[in-house]
Amino acid sequence: MSTKAFFPGSFDPLHLGHLDVIVTAVDLFGDVVVGTMYNPSKTSGLFNLEERQSMIIESTSHLAGVEVRSFEGLVVDAAKAVGADFIVKGVRTGGDFEIEMQMAHTNLFVGGMKTVLLPTSSTWSFVSSRFVREISHYRGDVSHLVPPAVASRLAALAQGK
Ligand code: PNS
């Protein structure tokens, strides 16, 4: 019997830390659904859900066992809709850990869904989508922080295309 994990996130945009968590989750569980979602506490987004989804599809096309979808609403409802056994989240820092623990307990309490927290590789533990957006906005080079599909989309945006 295979185990299905649901990895939700804003992914605005996907960076190499996210990709590292996806690779680890596939290694561990075999079947991973990546869900792009709006975070209600993050009002100003750069890409819409479909754009985020298509960049993730392109960036994970080499990985068997990964499906990429987008959802609105609660994480627990999206996880149940795809038939996931549990939620997977990446943890970079102690700050992430505190937030993710609180969400994990809440999602178990309100939705009955368990969460597995995976540490992001130390190589990428400093990377955040927010800083990727900022650097790219000012035409800095982010090609070593994000997959090629994301780097080219950001470069086009920075050049006004
Ligand atoms: O990448 P992010 O911004 O940390 O992802 C946050 C996300 C989208 C996974 C999630 O926290 C969220 O905001 N979900 C939508 C609403 C929800 O389920 N709220 C209850 C959280 S306990």
mmCIF file of C-alpha atoms and ligand atoms in Angstrom:
data_model
loop_
_atom_site.group_PDB
_atom_site.id
_atom_site.type_symbol
_atom_site.label_atom_id
_atom_site.label_comp_id
_atom_site.label_asym_id
_atom_site.label_seq_id
_atom_site.Cartn_x
_atom_site.Cartn_y
_atom_site.Cartn_z
ATOM 1 C CA MET A 1 0.000 0.000 0.000
ATOM 2 C CA SER A 2 1.438 3.396 -0.970
ATOM 3 C CA THR A 3 1.343 6.451 1.234
ATOM 4 C CA LYS A 4 0.164 9.769 -0.166
ATOM 5 C CA ALA A 5 1.483 13.039 1.250
ATOM 6 C CA PHE A 6 0.043 16.490 0.587
ATOM 7 C CA PHE A 7 2.584 19.340 0.498
ATOM 8 C CA PRO A 8 0.726 22.681 0.597
ATOM 9 C CA GLY A 9 2.279 26.116 0.272
ATOM 10 C CA SER A 10 2.146 29.539 -1.304
ATOM 11 C CA PHE A 11 5.106 28.695 -3.576
ATOM 12 C CA ASP A 12 5.178 32.307 -4.810
ATOM 13 C CA PRO A 13 7.476 31.257 -6.355
ATOM 14 C CA LEU A 14 8.871 27.746 -5.817
ATOM 15 C CA HIS A 15 12.543 27.865 -4.719
ATOM 16 C CA LEU A 16 15.239 25.229 -4.267
ATOM 17 C CA GLY A 17 14.380 24.758 -0.578
ATOM 18 C CA HIS A 18 10.844 23.755 -1.570
ATOM 19 C CA LEU A 19 12.203 21.451 -4.270
ATOM 20 C CA ASP A 20 14.493 19.801 -1.715
ATOM 21 C CA VAL A 21 11.481 19.019 0.496
ATOM 22 C CA ILE A 22 9.563 17.601 -2.489
ATOM 23 C CA VAL A 23 12.487 15.302 -3.386
ATOM 24 C CA THR A 24 12.769 14.102 0.230
ATOM 25 C CA ALA A 25 9.005 13.530 0.490
ATOM 26 C CA VAL A 26 8.972 11.461 -2.723
ATOM 27 C CA ASP A 27 11.935 9.434 -1.463
ATOM 28 C CA LEU A 28 10.174 8.728 1.824
ATOM 29 C CA PHE A 29 6.563 8.277 0.758
ATOM 30 C CA GLY A 30 6.502 7.667 -3.000
ATOM 31 C CA ASP A 31 3.360 9.649 -3.737
ATOM 32 C CA VAL A 32 3.249 13.434 -3.217
ATOM 33 C CA VAL A 33 0.630 15.988 -4.208
ATOM 34 C CA VAL A 34 2.016 19.533 -4.198
ATOM 35 C CA GLY A 35 -0.795 22.043 -3.640
ATOM 36 C CA THR A 36 -0.412 25.732 -4.472
ATOM 37 C CA MET A 37 -2.663 27.788 -2.194
ATOM 38 C CA TYR A 38 -3.246 31.399 -1.262
ATOM 39 C CA ASN A 39 -2.080 32.151 2.259
ATOM 40 C CA PRO A 40 -4.777 34.416 3.764
ATOM 41 C CA SER A 41 -2.100 36.278 5.746
ATOM 42 C CA LYS A 42 -0.050 37.074 2.623
ATOM 43 C CA THR A 43 -2.098 39.575 0.661
ATOM 44 C CA SER A 44 0.337 40.737 -2.006
ATOM 45 C CA GLY A 45 1.236 37.868 -4.307
ATOM 46 C CA LEU A 46 3.448 37.946 -7.393
ATOM 47 C CA PHE A 47 2.100 34.996 -9.395
ATOM 48 C CA ASN A 48 -1.438 33.608 -9.524
ATOM 49 C CA LEU A 49 -2.097 29.997 -8.530
ATOM 50 C CA GLU A 50 -2.057 28.704 -12.110
ATOM 51 C CA GLU A 51 1.319 30.338 -12.818
ATOM 52 C CA ARG A 52 2.767 28.926 -9.590
ATOM 53 C CA GLN A 53 1.350 25.512 -10.470
ATOM 54 C CA SER A 54 2.774 25.473 -13.998
ATOM 55 C CA MET A 55 6.270 26.464 -12.783
ATOM 56 C CA ILE A 56 6.165 23.612 -10.230
ATOM 57 C CA ILE A 57 4.972 21.129 -12.858
ATOM 58 C CA GLU A 58 7.911 22.108 -15.070
ATOM 59 C CA SER A 59 10.364 21.977 -12.165
ATOM 60 C CA THR A 60 9.273 18.512 -10.967
ATOM 61 C CA SER A 61 8.727 16.834 -14.337
ATOM 62 C CA HIS A 62 11.845 14.694 -13.744
ATOM 63 C CA LEU A 63 10.371 13.231 -10.517
ATOM 64 C CA ALA A 64 8.055 10.197 -10.616
ATOM 65 C CA GLY A 65 5.254 10.262 -8.034
ATOM 66 C CA VAL A 66 4.653 14.022 -7.969
ATOM 67 C CA GLU A 67 1.313 15.599 -8.870
ATOM 68 C CA VAL A 68 0.816 19.376 -8.774
ATOM 69 C CA ARG A 69 -2.572 21.021 -8.184
ATOM 70 C CA SER A 70 -3.951 24.311 -6.905
ATOM 71 C CA PHE A 71 -6.591 24.838 -4.246
ATOM 72 C CA GLU A 72 -8.540 27.537 -2.482
ATOM 73 C CA GLY A 73 -9.755 27.186 1.096
ATOM 74 C CA LEU A 74 -8.390 25.161 3.977
ATOM 75 C CA VAL A 75 -5.305 22.962 3.779
ATOM 76 C CA VAL A 76 -7.091 20.101 5.552
ATOM 77 C CA ASP A 77 -9.919 20.144 2.999
ATOM 78 C CA ALA A 78 -7.452 20.113 0.094
ATOM 79 C CA ALA A 79 -5.524 17.252 1.724
ATOM 80 C CA LYS A 80 -8.720 15.226 2.136
ATOM 81 C CA ALA A 81 -9.864 16.053 -1.432
ATOM 82 C CA VAL A 82 -6.734 14.408 -2.870
ATOM 83 C CA GLY A 83 -7.006 11.406 -0.534
ATOM 84 C CA ALA A 84 -3.795 12.252 1.334
ATOM 85 C CA ASP A 85 -2.764 10.260 4.385
ATOM 86 C CA PHE A 86 -1.039 13.265 5.901
ATOM 87 C CA ILE A 87 0.290 16.774 5.291
ATOM 88 C CA VAL A 88 4.010 17.422 4.713
ATOM 89 C CA LYS A 89 5.646 20.774 5.501
ATOM 90 C CA GLY A 90 9.259 21.915 5.276
ATOM 91 C CA VAL A 91 11.026 23.513 8.236
ATOM 92 C CA ARG A 92 14.034 25.805 7.743
ATOM 93 C CA THR A 93 14.494 27.532 11.087
ATOM 94 C CA GLY A 94 13.355 27.560 14.702
ATOM 95 C CA GLY A 95 10.876 30.284 13.742
ATOM 96 C CA ASP A 96 9.358 28.028 11.072
ATOM 97 C CA PHE A 97 9.187 25.196 13.596
ATOM 98 C CA GLU A 98 7.061 27.177 16.057
ATOM 99 C CA ILE A 99 4.587 28.243 13.357
ATOM 100 C CA GLU A 100 4.434 24.795 11.759
ATOM 101 C CA MET A 101 3.895 23.046 15.104
ATOM 102 C CA GLN A 102 0.948 25.326 15.839
ATOM 103 C CA MET A 103 -0.541 24.688 12.376
ATOM 104 C CA ALA A 104 0.079 20.947 12.687
ATOM 105 C CA HIS A 105 -1.807 20.772 15.991
ATOM 106 C CA THR A 106 -4.610 22.945 14.628
ATOM 107 C CA ASN A 107 -4.996 20.865 11.467
ATOM 108 C CA LEU A 108 -5.119 17.674 13.546
ATOM 109 C CA PHE A 109 -7.619 19.161 15.968
ATOM 110 C CA VAL A 110 -9.974 20.720 13.401
ATOM 111 C CA GLY A 111 -9.486 18.348 10.471
ATOM 112 C CA GLY A 112 -8.100 15.113 11.841
ATOM 113 C CA MET A 113 -5.084 15.364 9.484
ATOM 114 C CA LYS A 114 -1.626 14.566 10.803
ATOM 115 C CA THR A 115 1.439 16.537 9.661
ATOM 116 C CA VAL A 116 4.991 15.346 9.030
ATOM 117 C CA LEU A 117 7.630 18.080 9.319
ATOM 118 C CA LEU A 118 10.727 17.662 7.160
ATOM 119 C CA PRO A 119 13.863 19.725 7.727
ATOM 120 C CA THR A 120 14.963 21.613 4.628
ATOM 121 C CA SER A 121 18.549 20.853 3.632
ATOM 122 C CA SER A 122 20.980 23.258 5.360
ATOM 123 C CA THR A 123 22.147 24.253 1.876
ATOM 124 C CA TRP A 124 18.812 25.971 1.253
ATOM 125 C CA SER A 125 17.673 26.840 4.772
ATOM 126 C CA PHE A 126 18.187 30.591 4.188
ATOM 127 C CA VAL A 127 16.121 30.786 0.996
ATOM 128 C CA SER A 128 12.664 32.353 1.082
ATOM 129 C CA SER A 129 10.173 33.199 -1.666
ATOM 130 C CA ARG A 130 9.913 36.721 -0.279
ATOM 131 C CA PHE A 131 13.618 37.431 -0.733
ATOM 132 C CA VAL A 132 13.599 35.744 -4.151
ATOM 133 C CA ARG A 133 10.806 38.142 -5.193
ATOM 134 C CA GLU A 134 12.650 41.158 -3.792
ATOM 135 C CA ILE A 135 15.995 40.311 -5.399
ATOM 136 C CA SER A 136 14.356 39.624 -8.732
ATOM 137 C CA HIS A 137 12.277 42.820 -8.553
ATOM 138 C CA TYR A 138 15.517 44.813 -8.400
ATOM 139 C CA ARG A 139 16.943 42.701 -11.236
ATOM 140 C CA GLY A 140 19.327 40.719 -9.031
ATOM 141 C CA ASP A 141 20.360 37.198 -10.020
ATOM 142 C CA VAL A 142 18.254 34.464 -8.407
ATOM 143 C CA SER A 143 19.202 31.677 -10.801
ATOM 144 C CA HIS A 144 21.142 29.849 -8.044
ATOM 145 C CA LEU A 145 18.127 29.973 -5.669
ATOM 146 C CA VAL A 146 15.281 28.743 -7.875
ATOM 147 C CA PRO A 147 14.720 26.089 -10.559
ATOM 148 C CA PRO A 148 15.375 27.202 -14.185
ATOM 149 C CA ALA A 149 11.644 27.402 -15.019
ATOM 150 C CA VAL A 150 11.175 29.910 -12.198
ATOM 151 C CA ALA A 151 14.363 31.864 -12.986
ATOM 152 C CA SER A 152 13.328 32.449 -16.591
ATOM 153 C CA ARG A 153 9.797 33.526 -15.593
ATOM 154 C CA LEU A 154 11.191 35.961 -12.999
ATOM 155 C CA ALA A 155 13.717 37.358 -15.474
ATOM 156 C CA ALA A 156 10.940 37.964 -18.016
ATOM 157 C CA LEU A 157 8.859 39.738 -15.367
ATOM 158 C CA ALA A 158 11.796 41.920 -14.282
ATOM 159 C CA GLN A 159 12.278 42.947 -17.919
ATOM 160 C CA GLY A 160 8.588 43.856 -18.145
ATOM 161 C CA LYS A 161 7.600 40.966 -20.440
HETATM 162 O O1 PNS B 1 4.053 28.721 2.010
HETATM 163 P P1 PNS B 1 3.171 29.202 3.102
HETATM 164 O O2 PNS B 1 2.721 30.639 2.866
HETATM 165 O O3 PNS B 1 3.786 29.047 4.461
HETATM 166 O O4 PNS B 1 1.879 28.278 3.045
HETATM 167 C C1 PNS B 1 0.818 28.457 3.917
HETATM 168 C C2 PNS B 1 -0.368 27.559 3.548
HETATM 169 C C3 PNS B 1 -0.951 27.989 2.228
HETATM 170 C C4 PNS B 1 0.067 26.127 3.419
HETATM 171 C C5 PNS B 1 -1.398 27.533 4.699
HETATM 172 O O5 PNS B 1 -0.868 27.803 5.890
HETATM 173 C C6 PNS B 1 -2.559 28.388 4.518
HETATM 174 O O6 PNS B 1 -2.435 29.570 4.646
HETATM 175 N N1 PNS B 1 -3.664 27.671 4.231
HETATM 176 C C7 PNS B 1 -4.936 28.206 3.962
HETATM 177 C C8 PNS B 1 -5.828 28.363 5.186
HETATM 178 C C9 PNS B 1 -5.756 27.301 6.261
HETATM 179 O O7 PNS B 1 -5.792 26.107 6.036
HETATM 180 N N2 PNS B 1 -5.643 27.784 7.495
HETATM 181 C C10 PNS B 1 -5.531 26.980 8.694
HETATM 182 C C11 PNS B 1 -4.065 26.817 9.051
HETATM 183 S S1 PNS B 1 -3.858 25.958 10.551
#
